[in-house]
XYZ file of C-alpha atoms in Angstrom:
713
model
C -16.647 155.716 -93.416
C -13.773 156.836 -91.209
C -14.980 154.861 -88.244
C -17.332 152.077 -87.432
C -19.708 154.293 -85.539
C -18.382 153.445 -82.112
C -15.494 155.828 -82.702
C -17.496 158.841 -83.848
C -17.940 161.885 -81.642
C -21.497 161.608 -80.509
C -22.562 164.635 -78.543
C -22.978 163.966 -74.880
C -22.877 167.641 -73.983
C -22.662 171.030 -75.630
C -18.920 170.826 -76.219
C -17.585 168.242 -78.686
C -15.462 165.267 -77.697
C -11.957 166.562 -76.855
C -9.306 166.040 -79.482
C -5.512 165.963 -79.047
C -3.844 169.066 -77.653
C -2.524 170.088 -81.068
C -4.052 169.699 -84.522
C -4.122 166.030 -85.531
C -1.385 165.088 -87.988
C -2.246 164.173 -91.526
C -2.867 160.505 -92.171
C 0.410 158.925 -93.265
C 0.601 157.370 -96.681
C 2.160 154.236 -95.241
C 1.346 152.565 -91.946
C 3.545 153.324 -88.968
C 6.328 150.790 -88.497
C 6.197 148.162 -85.836
C 7.590 149.603 -82.581
C 11.132 148.750 -81.603
C 9.903 146.758 -78.616
C 7.739 144.624 -80.832
C 4.718 143.008 -79.230
C 4.969 140.071 -81.614
C 7.080 137.042 -80.839
C 8.929 134.754 -83.211
C 7.550 131.456 -84.438
C 7.836 129.099 -82.692
C 7.566 131.213 -79.533
C 10.719 131.443 -77.426
C 11.118 129.908 -74.030
C 9.294 131.744 -71.241
C 11.049 134.960 -70.331
C 13.192 135.188 -73.483
C 12.456 137.958 -75.964
C 12.847 137.205 -79.674
C 15.790 138.653 -81.533
C 13.534 140.019 -84.254
C 9.790 140.321 -84.560
C 7.841 138.319 -87.152
C 5.476 139.611 -89.741
C 1.839 140.275 -88.923
C 0.766 137.146 -90.801
C 3.133 134.964 -88.765
C 1.960 136.616 -85.559
C -1.671 135.920 -86.411
C -0.952 132.242 -87.078
C 0.618 131.532 -83.692
C -1.844 129.494 -81.573
C -3.201 131.112 -78.444
C -4.213 128.922 -75.535
C -5.522 130.367 -72.279
C -6.096 127.477 -69.888
C -6.343 129.610 -66.724
C -7.047 133.246 -65.799
C -4.043 135.462 -66.446
C -2.158 133.014 -68.683
C -0.190 134.699 -71.481
C -1.987 132.921 -74.316
C 0.459 133.666 -77.147
C 2.224 130.385 -77.972
C 1.312 128.909 -74.583
C 1.783 125.163 -74.131
C -0.294 123.529 -71.437
C 1.568 121.701 -68.693
C 0.523 118.579 -66.742
C -1.763 119.112 -63.788
C 0.748 117.557 -61.389
C 4.518 117.545 -61.298
C 5.954 114.196 -62.449
C 8.074 112.322 -59.969
C 11.686 113.434 -60.272
C 14.443 110.984 -59.392
C 17.532 112.653 -57.889
C 20.302 113.097 -60.467
C 22.784 111.236 -58.286
C 20.485 108.222 -58.187
C 19.996 108.368 -61.972
C 23.761 108.418 -62.587
C 24.431 105.520 -60.212
C 21.590 103.461 -61.682
C 22.733 104.099 -65.241
C 26.318 103.165 -64.327
C 25.254 99.943 -62.620
C 23.027 98.928 -65.541
C 25.835 99.707 -67.995
C 28.284 97.530 -66.080
C 25.721 94.710 -65.839
C 25.003 94.908 -69.567
C 28.728 94.974 -70.330
C 29.213 91.869 -68.196
C 26.404 90.015 -69.962
C 27.794 91.042 -73.361
C 31.233 89.710 -72.474
C 29.713 86.389 -71.401
C 27.741 86.115 -74.628
C 30.537 87.181 -76.976
C 33.096 84.803 -75.365
C 30.744 81.799 -75.333
C 30.585 81.326 -71.595
C 26.819 80.842 -71.772
C 27.039 78.096 -74.408
C 24.986 78.056 -77.584
C 21.744 76.438 -76.434
C 20.050 79.844 -76.100
C 20.756 80.630 -79.777
C 18.224 78.068 -81.031
C 15.642 80.735 -82.049
C 18.261 82.181 -84.436
C 18.891 78.764 -85.968
C 15.275 78.662 -87.113
C 15.888 81.562 -89.506
C 19.424 80.486 -90.577
C 19.700 78.899 -94.081
C 20.811 75.247 -94.171
C 23.851 76.124 -96.299
C 25.380 78.465 -93.655
C 26.547 76.114 -90.872
C 30.266 75.229 -91.146
C 30.944 77.864 -93.787
C 32.691 81.251 -93.662
C 29.431 82.945 -94.541
C 27.687 81.249 -91.662
C 30.367 82.399 -89.231
C 30.038 86.001 -90.418
C 26.260 85.745 -90.108
C 26.585 84.443 -86.565
C 28.837 87.348 -85.693
C 26.300 89.721 -87.228
C 23.473 88.188 -85.199
C 25.475 88.476 -82.001
C 26.580 92.046 -82.561
C 23.379 93.531 -83.933
C 20.533 91.505 -82.550
C 21.905 90.299 -79.255
C 23.909 93.468 -78.569
C 20.963 95.686 -79.447
C 18.636 93.683 -77.233
C 21.064 93.927 -74.309
C 21.522 97.678 -74.817
C 17.775 98.231 -75.018
C 17.018 96.120 -71.959
C 19.656 97.608 -69.693
C 19.066 101.097 -71.088
C 15.461 100.883 -69.967
C 16.452 99.433 -66.607
C 19.058 102.155 -66.090
C 16.696 104.963 -67.304
C 19.253 106.278 -69.798
C 16.722 108.433 -71.754
C 15.720 110.300 -68.604
C 19.373 110.843 -67.704
C 20.097 112.273 -71.180
C 17.062 114.561 -70.918
C 18.044 115.742 -67.439
C 21.706 116.417 -68.337
C 21.397 117.779 -71.866
C 17.823 119.082 -71.777
C 16.660 117.037 -74.750
C 15.612 113.614 -75.888
C 16.515 112.276 -79.345
C 13.587 112.706 -81.723
C 11.831 115.436 -79.728
C 13.253 118.354 -81.720
C 11.200 117.377 -84.735
C 8.018 117.348 -82.660
C 8.633 120.904 -81.379
C 8.933 122.384 -84.856
C 6.578 125.135 -85.900
C 3.054 123.884 -86.613
C 1.977 123.699 -90.248
C 0.269 126.791 -91.643
C -3.482 126.819 -91.010
C -6.032 126.218 -93.702
C -7.370 129.361 -95.464
C -10.682 129.096 -93.651
C -8.856 129.176 -90.301
C -6.105 131.652 -91.186
C -6.762 135.002 -89.501
C -4.481 136.711 -92.021
C -6.998 135.835 -94.762
C -9.985 137.350 -92.885
C -12.202 134.237 -92.946
C -15.094 135.988 -91.177
C -15.465 138.470 -94.025
C -15.230 135.736 -96.660
C -17.891 133.690 -94.869
C -20.170 136.750 -94.913
C -19.805 137.152 -98.680
C -17.341 140.069 -98.538
C -14.624 138.352 -100.556
C -13.330 141.518 -102.225
C -13.019 143.318 -98.883
C -11.237 140.318 -97.350
C -8.892 140.130 -100.341
C -7.969 143.804 -99.957
C -7.229 143.402 -96.258
C -5.298 140.160 -96.830
C -3.085 141.929 -99.362
C -2.450 144.690 -96.803
C -1.300 142.014 -94.347
C 0.954 140.266 -96.876
C 2.535 143.492 -98.122
C 3.337 144.745 -94.602
C 1.082 147.799 -94.731
C -0.952 146.704 -91.688
C 0.107 146.476 -88.049
C -1.494 144.794 -85.047
C -3.480 147.907 -84.080
C -4.917 148.149 -87.605
C -5.958 144.514 -87.506
C -7.649 144.824 -84.108
C -9.367 148.085 -85.111
C -10.796 146.776 -88.400
C -11.858 143.538 -86.742
C -13.688 145.566 -84.092
C -15.344 147.604 -86.862
C -16.490 144.414 -88.564
C -18.048 143.147 -85.326
C -19.992 146.415 -85.068
C -21.198 145.853 -88.637
C -22.486 142.419 -87.667
C -24.389 144.060 -84.802
C -25.780 146.762 -87.126
C -25.909 145.577 -90.787
C -26.805 149.093 -91.963
C -23.111 149.981 -91.576
C -21.971 147.337 -94.081
C -21.864 149.604 -97.128
C -19.884 152.323 -95.364
C -17.484 149.729 -93.921
C -16.830 148.137 -97.315
C -16.253 151.514 -98.981
C -13.839 152.576 -96.234
C -11.776 149.402 -96.617
C -11.692 149.647 -100.404
C -10.581 153.261 -100.199
C -8.171 153.261 -97.248
C -7.141 149.632 -96.793
C -5.326 149.226 -93.485
C -6.125 152.854 -92.614
C -9.890 152.308 -92.616
C -12.004 153.104 -89.564
C -9.102 155.019 -88.044
C -9.256 156.493 -84.537
C -10.557 160.102 -84.390
C -7.025 161.284 -83.565
C -5.706 159.837 -86.833
C -3.131 157.758 -84.916
C -2.581 154.106 -85.769
C -0.030 153.247 -83.097
C 1.690 154.587 -79.997
C 5.001 156.438 -80.314
C 6.737 153.812 -78.176
C 5.811 150.628 -76.338
C 7.314 149.636 -73.015
C 5.570 146.252 -72.637
C 4.612 143.213 -74.698
C 1.068 143.238 -75.999
C -1.203 140.811 -77.816
C -4.071 142.844 -79.229
C -5.698 139.785 -80.766
C -6.748 138.685 -77.266
C -6.292 142.139 -75.648
C -3.542 141.026 -73.249
C -0.491 142.772 -71.803
C 2.275 140.663 -70.329
C 3.458 141.616 -66.838
C 6.011 138.898 -66.124
C 6.601 135.194 -65.579
C 5.146 132.970 -62.893
C 8.007 131.947 -60.604
C 9.174 128.362 -61.128
C 9.030 127.383 -57.477
C 7.076 125.240 -55.050
C 4.894 128.168 -53.909
C 3.076 128.140 -57.276
C 0.872 125.397 -58.751
C 2.862 123.204 -61.120
C 0.741 123.973 -64.250
C 1.478 127.712 -63.878
C 5.206 127.542 -63.171
C 7.313 129.239 -65.809
C 4.316 130.485 -67.799
C 3.699 134.090 -68.752
C 1.244 136.186 -66.743
C -0.939 138.777 -68.446
C -3.885 141.067 -67.756
C -6.873 141.777 -69.978
C -10.254 143.534 -69.670
C -11.883 140.325 -68.429
C -9.656 140.534 -65.347
C -9.484 144.313 -65.032
C -13.282 144.354 -65.135
C -13.240 143.103 -61.534
C -10.810 145.947 -60.626
C -7.286 145.532 -59.284
C -5.653 146.697 -56.047
C -1.854 146.794 -55.821
C -0.024 147.531 -52.558
C 3.707 148.077 -52.276
C 6.192 150.491 -50.716
C 7.802 153.305 -52.719
C 10.328 151.896 -55.175
C 8.649 148.488 -55.395
C 7.867 149.082 -59.089
C 4.123 149.650 -59.055
C 4.241 152.376 -61.698
C 6.912 150.833 -63.916
C 5.806 147.187 -63.866
C 2.039 147.538 -63.497
C 0.526 150.961 -64.118
C 2.373 151.892 -67.288
C 1.905 148.503 -69.044
C -1.820 148.534 -68.200
C -2.281 152.134 -69.357
C -0.303 151.391 -72.515
C -2.409 148.322 -73.276
C -5.658 150.230 -72.791
C -4.339 153.075 -74.963
C -3.649 150.601 -77.776
C -7.137 149.169 -77.337
C -8.530 152.709 -77.491
C -6.795 153.196 -80.847
C -8.493 149.964 -81.906
C -11.883 151.278 -80.754
C -12.189 148.807 -77.899
C -11.569 150.803 -74.711
C -11.429 154.170 -72.977
C -8.737 154.858 -70.382
C -8.414 157.619 -67.781
C -4.995 157.712 -66.083
C -4.622 159.907 -62.984
C -1.102 160.502 -61.705
C 1.188 163.077 -60.143
C 2.893 165.560 -62.428
C 6.084 164.044 -63.816
C 5.014 160.393 -63.548
C 6.424 158.359 -66.438
C 3.292 157.056 -68.128
C 4.427 157.667 -71.682
C 4.771 160.792 -73.823
C 1.986 163.328 -74.251
C 1.598 162.260 -77.884
C 0.345 158.888 -76.654
C -2.834 160.549 -75.311
C -5.771 162.371 -76.849
C -6.287 164.605 -73.807
C -3.699 165.703 -71.247
C -5.071 167.766 -68.346
C -2.319 169.450 -66.323
C -4.108 170.931 -63.359
C -2.213 173.892 -61.945
C -0.178 174.393 -65.137
C -1.148 177.613 -66.937
C 0.007 176.103 -70.252
C -2.432 173.206 -70.028
C -4.628 173.025 -73.120
C -7.433 171.214 -71.320
C -9.395 171.937 -68.175
C -11.299 169.568 -65.880
C -15.046 169.786 -65.535
C -15.638 169.855 -61.788
C -19.246 168.719 -62.233
C -18.562 165.731 -64.499
C -20.266 167.150 -67.583
C -23.769 167.104 -66.156
C -26.253 169.969 -66.046
C -28.421 168.287 -63.421
C -27.743 170.077 -60.102
C -28.711 167.072 -57.990
C -26.459 164.685 -59.932
C -23.577 167.142 -59.813
C -24.067 167.656 -56.067
C -23.832 163.948 -55.267
C -20.497 163.385 -57.040
C -19.043 166.682 -55.860
C -19.991 166.099 -52.215
C -18.405 162.649 -52.299
C -15.186 164.106 -53.629
C -15.076 167.089 -51.297
C -15.964 165.626 -47.903
C -16.350 161.873 -48.483
C -13.212 161.193 -46.438
C -14.389 163.141 -43.378
C -15.768 160.904 -40.662
C -17.706 163.734 -38.957
C -19.489 164.923 -42.114
C -22.487 163.172 -43.626
C -22.096 163.111 -47.427
C -25.879 162.920 -47.893
C -26.389 166.163 -46.000
C -23.436 167.651 -47.886
C -24.967 166.745 -51.255
C -28.289 168.259 -50.131
C -26.541 171.494 -49.128
C -24.778 171.660 -52.493
C -28.004 170.971 -54.389
C -29.693 173.845 -52.535
C -27.087 176.155 -54.071
C -26.432 174.560 -57.461
C -30.127 174.378 -58.347
C -30.929 178.088 -57.873
C -27.647 179.154 -59.490
C -28.311 176.932 -62.536
C -31.845 178.335 -62.835
C -30.625 181.930 -62.591
C -27.524 181.830 -64.825
C -28.020 178.776 -67.039
C -24.786 177.213 -65.790
C -23.260 175.855 -62.623
C -21.113 178.139 -60.430
C -17.371 178.481 -60.786
C -15.122 177.782 -57.797
C -15.015 181.381 -56.412
C -18.788 181.748 -56.768
C -19.439 178.410 -55.053
C -17.071 179.303 -52.228
C -18.885 182.587 -51.516
C -22.241 180.825 -51.334
C -20.915 178.090 -49.056
C -19.325 180.696 -46.788
C -22.770 182.308 -46.423
C -21.764 185.701 -47.846
C -24.891 187.923 -47.613
C -23.998 189.788 -50.807
C -23.753 186.518 -52.713
C -27.219 185.449 -51.570
C -28.697 188.838 -52.423
C -27.167 188.786 -55.906
C -28.469 185.284 -56.529
C -31.986 186.207 -55.434
C -31.997 189.179 -57.784
C -30.803 186.962 -60.626
C -33.590 184.489 -59.882
C -36.187 187.245 -59.955
C -34.794 188.583 -63.227
C -34.912 185.102 -64.780
C -38.449 184.496 -63.537
C -37.339 181.564 -61.357
C -38.907 182.726 -58.111
C -39.846 179.154 -57.188
C -36.182 178.354 -56.629
C -35.912 181.021 -53.928
C -37.287 178.561 -51.391
C -34.255 176.287 -51.882
C -31.956 179.258 -51.434
C -33.767 180.479 -48.332
C -33.521 177.026 -46.774
C -29.767 176.936 -47.343
C -29.365 180.400 -45.861
C -31.292 179.406 -42.716
C -29.231 176.232 -42.244
C -25.921 177.973 -42.824
C -23.895 178.119 -39.624
C -26.215 175.891 -37.579
C -24.762 172.958 -35.576
C -24.093 169.988 -37.864
C -24.244 172.091 -41.016
C -21.837 170.637 -43.647
C -21.526 174.013 -45.359
C -18.420 175.021 -43.413
C -16.583 171.769 -44.257
C -17.597 172.138 -47.907
C -16.382 175.734 -47.963
C -13.017 174.750 -46.470
C -12.510 172.084 -49.124
C -13.603 174.333 -51.994
C -11.140 176.933 -50.695
C -8.321 174.492 -51.578
C -9.277 174.920 -55.221
C -9.706 178.689 -54.988
C -5.963 179.271 -55.134
C -3.816 181.261 -57.578
C -2.332 178.027 -58.956
C -5.797 176.943 -60.120
C -6.842 180.322 -61.495
C -8.455 179.740 -64.866
C -9.252 176.096 -64.129
C -12.666 174.557 -63.373
C -14.253 177.294 -65.479
C -17.976 177.095 -66.287
C -18.232 180.168 -68.529
C -17.001 178.441 -71.693
C -13.594 180.147 -71.766
C -11.631 176.869 -71.445
C -11.737 173.408 -73.028
C -13.025 171.275 -70.164
C -12.742 167.524 -70.203
C -15.612 165.666 -68.578
C -16.008 162.017 -67.748
C -19.339 162.046 -69.544
C -17.310 161.153 -72.677
C -16.611 157.570 -71.547
C -18.654 156.296 -74.495
C -15.794 157.272 -76.805
C -12.411 155.501 -77.209
C -10.389 158.247 -75.538
C -6.879 158.169 -74.050
C -6.799 160.660 -71.181
C -4.131 161.555 -68.642
C -4.803 163.876 -65.702
C -1.716 165.280 -63.965
C -2.206 166.377 -60.355
C 0.062 168.958 -58.658
C 0.903 166.831 -55.620
C 4.166 168.646 -54.974
C 2.658 171.914 -53.816
C -1.021 171.036 -53.440
C -1.148 167.524 -51.992
C -4.498 167.972 -50.227
C -6.133 169.464 -53.305
C -4.706 166.651 -55.447
C -6.226 163.994 -53.180
C -9.562 165.763 -53.312
C -9.477 166.024 -57.110
C -8.627 162.319 -57.367
C -11.674 161.526 -55.214
C -13.845 163.703 -57.451
C -12.579 161.929 -60.582
C -13.168 158.505 -59.004
C -16.707 159.417 -57.927
C -17.524 160.857 -61.361
C -16.046 157.823 -63.127
C -18.139 155.364 -61.101
C -21.292 157.411 -61.720
C -20.778 157.964 -65.459
C -19.595 154.423 -66.218
C -22.829 153.058 -64.783
C -25.045 155.410 -66.808
C -23.448 154.903 -70.231
C -25.914 154.155 -72.997
C -23.268 152.269 -75.005
C -21.282 149.859 -72.842
C -19.485 148.084 -75.671
C -16.273 149.940 -74.824
C -14.324 148.800 -71.794
C -13.789 151.848 -69.571
C -10.968 151.829 -67.031
C -9.751 154.351 -64.460
C -6.130 153.998 -63.359
C -5.128 155.780 -60.141
C -1.362 155.694 -59.825
C -1.732 156.627 -56.153
C -5.117 156.090 -54.502
C -4.059 157.410 -51.105
C -7.033 158.980 -49.255
C -9.265 158.724 -52.308
C -11.420 155.787 -51.223
C -14.667 156.225 -49.301
C -17.499 153.823 -48.481
C -19.567 155.164 -51.386
C -16.749 155.070 -53.950
C -15.968 151.486 -52.909
C -19.564 150.536 -53.626
C -19.208 152.255 -56.984
C -16.015 150.302 -57.755
C -17.760 147.058 -56.913
C -20.552 147.865 -59.370
C -18.149 148.498 -62.250
C -17.811 144.834 -63.182
C -21.458 144.712 -64.288
C -21.113 147.699 -66.666
C -17.953 146.637 -68.581
C -15.675 148.916 -66.596
C -12.957 148.607 -63.991
C -10.412 150.458 -61.892
C -6.731 149.960 -61.094
C -5.776 151.312 -57.662
C -2.276 151.426 -56.174
C -1.351 152.161 -52.561
C 1.908 152.412 -50.654
C 0.234 150.743 -47.692
C -3.280 149.823 -46.649
C -2.928 152.391 -43.875
C -3.461 155.058 -46.557
C -7.093 153.950 -46.400
C -9.196 154.253 -43.232
C -8.932 151.059 -41.198
C -12.676 150.575 -41.295
C -12.470 150.211 -45.093
C -9.683 147.606 -45.279
C -12.011 144.612 -45.431
C -14.447 146.338 -47.784
C -11.605 147.366 -50.104
C -10.131 143.887 -50.411
C -13.621 142.510 -50.944
C -14.585 145.074 -53.589
C -11.758 144.175 -55.987
C -11.361 140.873 -57.765
C -7.587 141.080 -58.389
C -5.205 141.681 -55.477
C -1.474 142.305 -55.816
C 1.100 142.493 -53.014
C 4.527 143.778 -54.033
C 7.808 142.924 -52.393
C 8.493 144.848 -49.210
C 5.014 145.223 -47.717
C 4.691 145.172 -43.947
C 3.379 142.257 -41.911
C 0.316 144.350 -41.027
C -0.564 144.685 -44.715
C 0.398 141.054 -45.266
C -2.075 139.977 -42.603
C -4.945 141.610 -44.503
C -3.938 139.931 -47.755
C -3.521 136.582 -46.008
C -7.039 136.851 -44.601
C -8.439 137.777 -48.013
C -6.721 134.827 -49.735
C -7.855 132.339 -47.099
C -6.513 128.829 -46.505
C -6.033 125.607 -48.431
C -5.546 121.938 -47.656
C -1.945 120.773 -48.055
C -0.250 117.425 -47.526
C 2.543 117.432 -44.951
C 5.183 114.787 -44.231
C 6.532 114.532 -40.693
C 9.772 112.513 -40.431
C 10.770 111.194 -37.009
C 14.194 109.618 -36.474
C 14.520 106.869 -33.906
C 17.745 105.297 -32.694
C 18.085 101.575 -33.512
C 19.104 99.370 -30.564
C 20.513 96.002 -31.649
C 20.243 92.798 -29.589
C 22.800 90.659 -31.408
C 26.505 91.120 -30.601
C 27.528 91.247 -34.263
C 24.897 93.853 -35.071
C 25.925 95.960 -32.086
C 29.521 95.769 -33.243
C 28.559 96.920 -36.740
C 26.497 99.811 -35.325
C 29.378 100.829 -33.065
C 31.756 100.798 -36.021
C 29.338 102.964 -38.102
C 29.006 105.428 -35.216
C 32.790 105.580 -34.902
C 33.187 106.302 -38.622
C 30.248 108.661 -39.169
C 29.909 110.176 -35.725
C 26.166 109.507 -35.759
C 24.093 106.784 -34.190
C 22.214 104.357 -36.415
C 18.644 105.592 -36.820
C 15.478 104.683 -38.678
C 12.957 107.121 -40.158
C 9.237 107.074 -39.366
C 7.204 109.094 -41.932
C 3.713 110.431 -41.111
C 1.642 111.879 -43.971
C -1.424 114.002 -43.193
C -3.513 116.847 -44.602
C -3.677 120.159 -42.774
C -5.309 123.519 -43.503
C -2.830 126.356 -43.923
C -2.821 129.928 -45.203
C -2.024 130.225 -48.870
C 0.408 133.031 -48.031
C 1.084 134.022 -44.446
C 1.728 137.595 -43.356
C 5.348 136.740 -42.589
C 5.878 135.143 -46.006
C 4.460 138.182 -47.784
C 6.640 140.525 -45.767
C 9.911 138.586 -45.852
C 9.814 135.840 -48.535
C 8.857 137.772 -51.677
C 12.076 138.604 -53.588
C 12.753 142.068 -54.967
C 11.133 142.629 -58.335
C 8.413 140.070 -57.560
C 4.799 140.284 -56.435
C 2.069 137.925 -55.292
C -1.024 138.279 -57.449
C -4.465 136.678 -57.280
C -6.883 136.989 -60.188
C -10.618 136.750 -60.766
C -12.595 137.205 -63.970
C -15.952 138.908 -64.365
C -17.449 135.431 -64.869
C -16.238 134.274 -61.461
C -13.295 132.112 -62.568
C -10.305 132.667 -60.326
C -6.634 131.826 -59.927
C -4.881 131.290 -56.571
C -2.188 133.732 -55.418
C 0.827 133.393 -57.718
C 4.386 134.553 -57.121
C 5.287 136.482 -60.279
C 8.677 137.690 -61.486
C 7.915 141.156 -62.858
C 11.432 141.615 -64.253
C 11.136 138.728 -66.690
């Protein structure tokens, strides 16, 4: 058993599931080493924002507790914080109080040690003093001992508490005596709770299989991807017990290499972010330790996972804000690792040259417009149904045109795709579709003859209807032909082929754990690239909703979603959360989307991210989406004090002469008011460089308020 069944290439069309561009490498005899930028942290975990000097073993990584007390919390080694910030006394006040208490204690000690207070207060000590001590040298030494140890200790304790010395030591030196022992690493878990010992397999009676895997962990032959992949395979066995025998044989034979991904890869060539595959998280940064964030989240790590990405994410920021480097690449990398573990399928769409990792990190790389590209893109999404293909294609071609009805456009396309499919057994290539949309008489004549030869005369009525409507007022055929003409260029010659001469990739393969990257030629064909991105988005939304097996999390990542969003695709994005799928969309500004869609776009996604440098116009939309909250405000009013007594007036005059200010008194008014969580001005001018404001929502409806996140940490 080389896979758990969810990884196998089940035929969803005539062509098999695409494999890597070159022949897959042979399975290595030893597991790949942990990447240099190890996703595993030391034990105990370092302070937030500090990377460990060296990564731990897999067993140590598995034993670190994971606590996720709020959406987006980096669970690895997380320690929960109090719900409210404790009252903090100013350091100057602590120092003065400690000094005063020390001087008072020193004064009392001098009075006691010199006998100024008499001896009447020592009568409790006389009750425990032997009768033979008074008047002897031993008794005098005992009295000195009592005074120094008991009385001195009591004075130090009393005035130390009054002067708040422990808090001063903690504030100045960052520690309290005795706390270091409490923060030591937790004791190792019991065998039945130790993930490194595979307790689930032992509980199911598979002790020999668990022992083999545990030895792989101890001997360092297993990495985090192997662990997540085999654990996923075991969960599929629990869902389908008929796979148990094959699973056990695969583990006994291959150990950590069992149930390997169809590509044969067990890790990525390089990692640029910190990942925790046990809970499927990728860390983006650290929540800023400031007043704008809730106290329990300050200083904690922030991470994304499929539970959050399942509601889709929209990120807006100007060029250079770091959207690709700090968001897109870590998310794509995390989903690629999950794909190797058989948990996800990722489709990344970007401009040619975008740094989303090396080609070897993907199973399929489609370079549209590059003659050396190994893979092609299926323009019809892998379907042979003309009506289904027409709907997605019409949305991608003319969905952004306000004066063209996409429903009429899909009908016009279906009137051509149906007869062509019936006559030739395939859908038309780009040049053939362009001729039909242009209304070329020779193209219609040739298609009619092909229909007659194939015995499909019933389809001639569809063709005749299209020919009659061609060129009439309101006909979408001309707009469709103009858009198809953008693809009928020399740069795309050989692409979008339907004759079987190329290796097309279709989004019908979302049921398989694939890592796909589609490069668009935005440099010389910007309009065609936008149109192709719309087609991919429309096909993704349609195919994700019709998957028979939704156990894999499917995610589409658009590095630049400019002019790709339409009313219909937004409805498709909103439906993704119910089919275990999601989308990550980035924009330079909300103006890259029609103004009529701004509200619908912010409402369709569950996670919203505003990078540093956005405009106040974009900030206004985010502020409206995040709403308001009740906050407590303190208004301080200063009033001048007018004295009636001559002595008091003289003192006030002297203070004014020395300080230059009149004597005043403060009147404090505390009230609750409703304010925006983040105003448009704050988003435009108060977010530091390298930061972003991010709100999160899970597929279950749990949400986190907008958080200011340091993406550099």
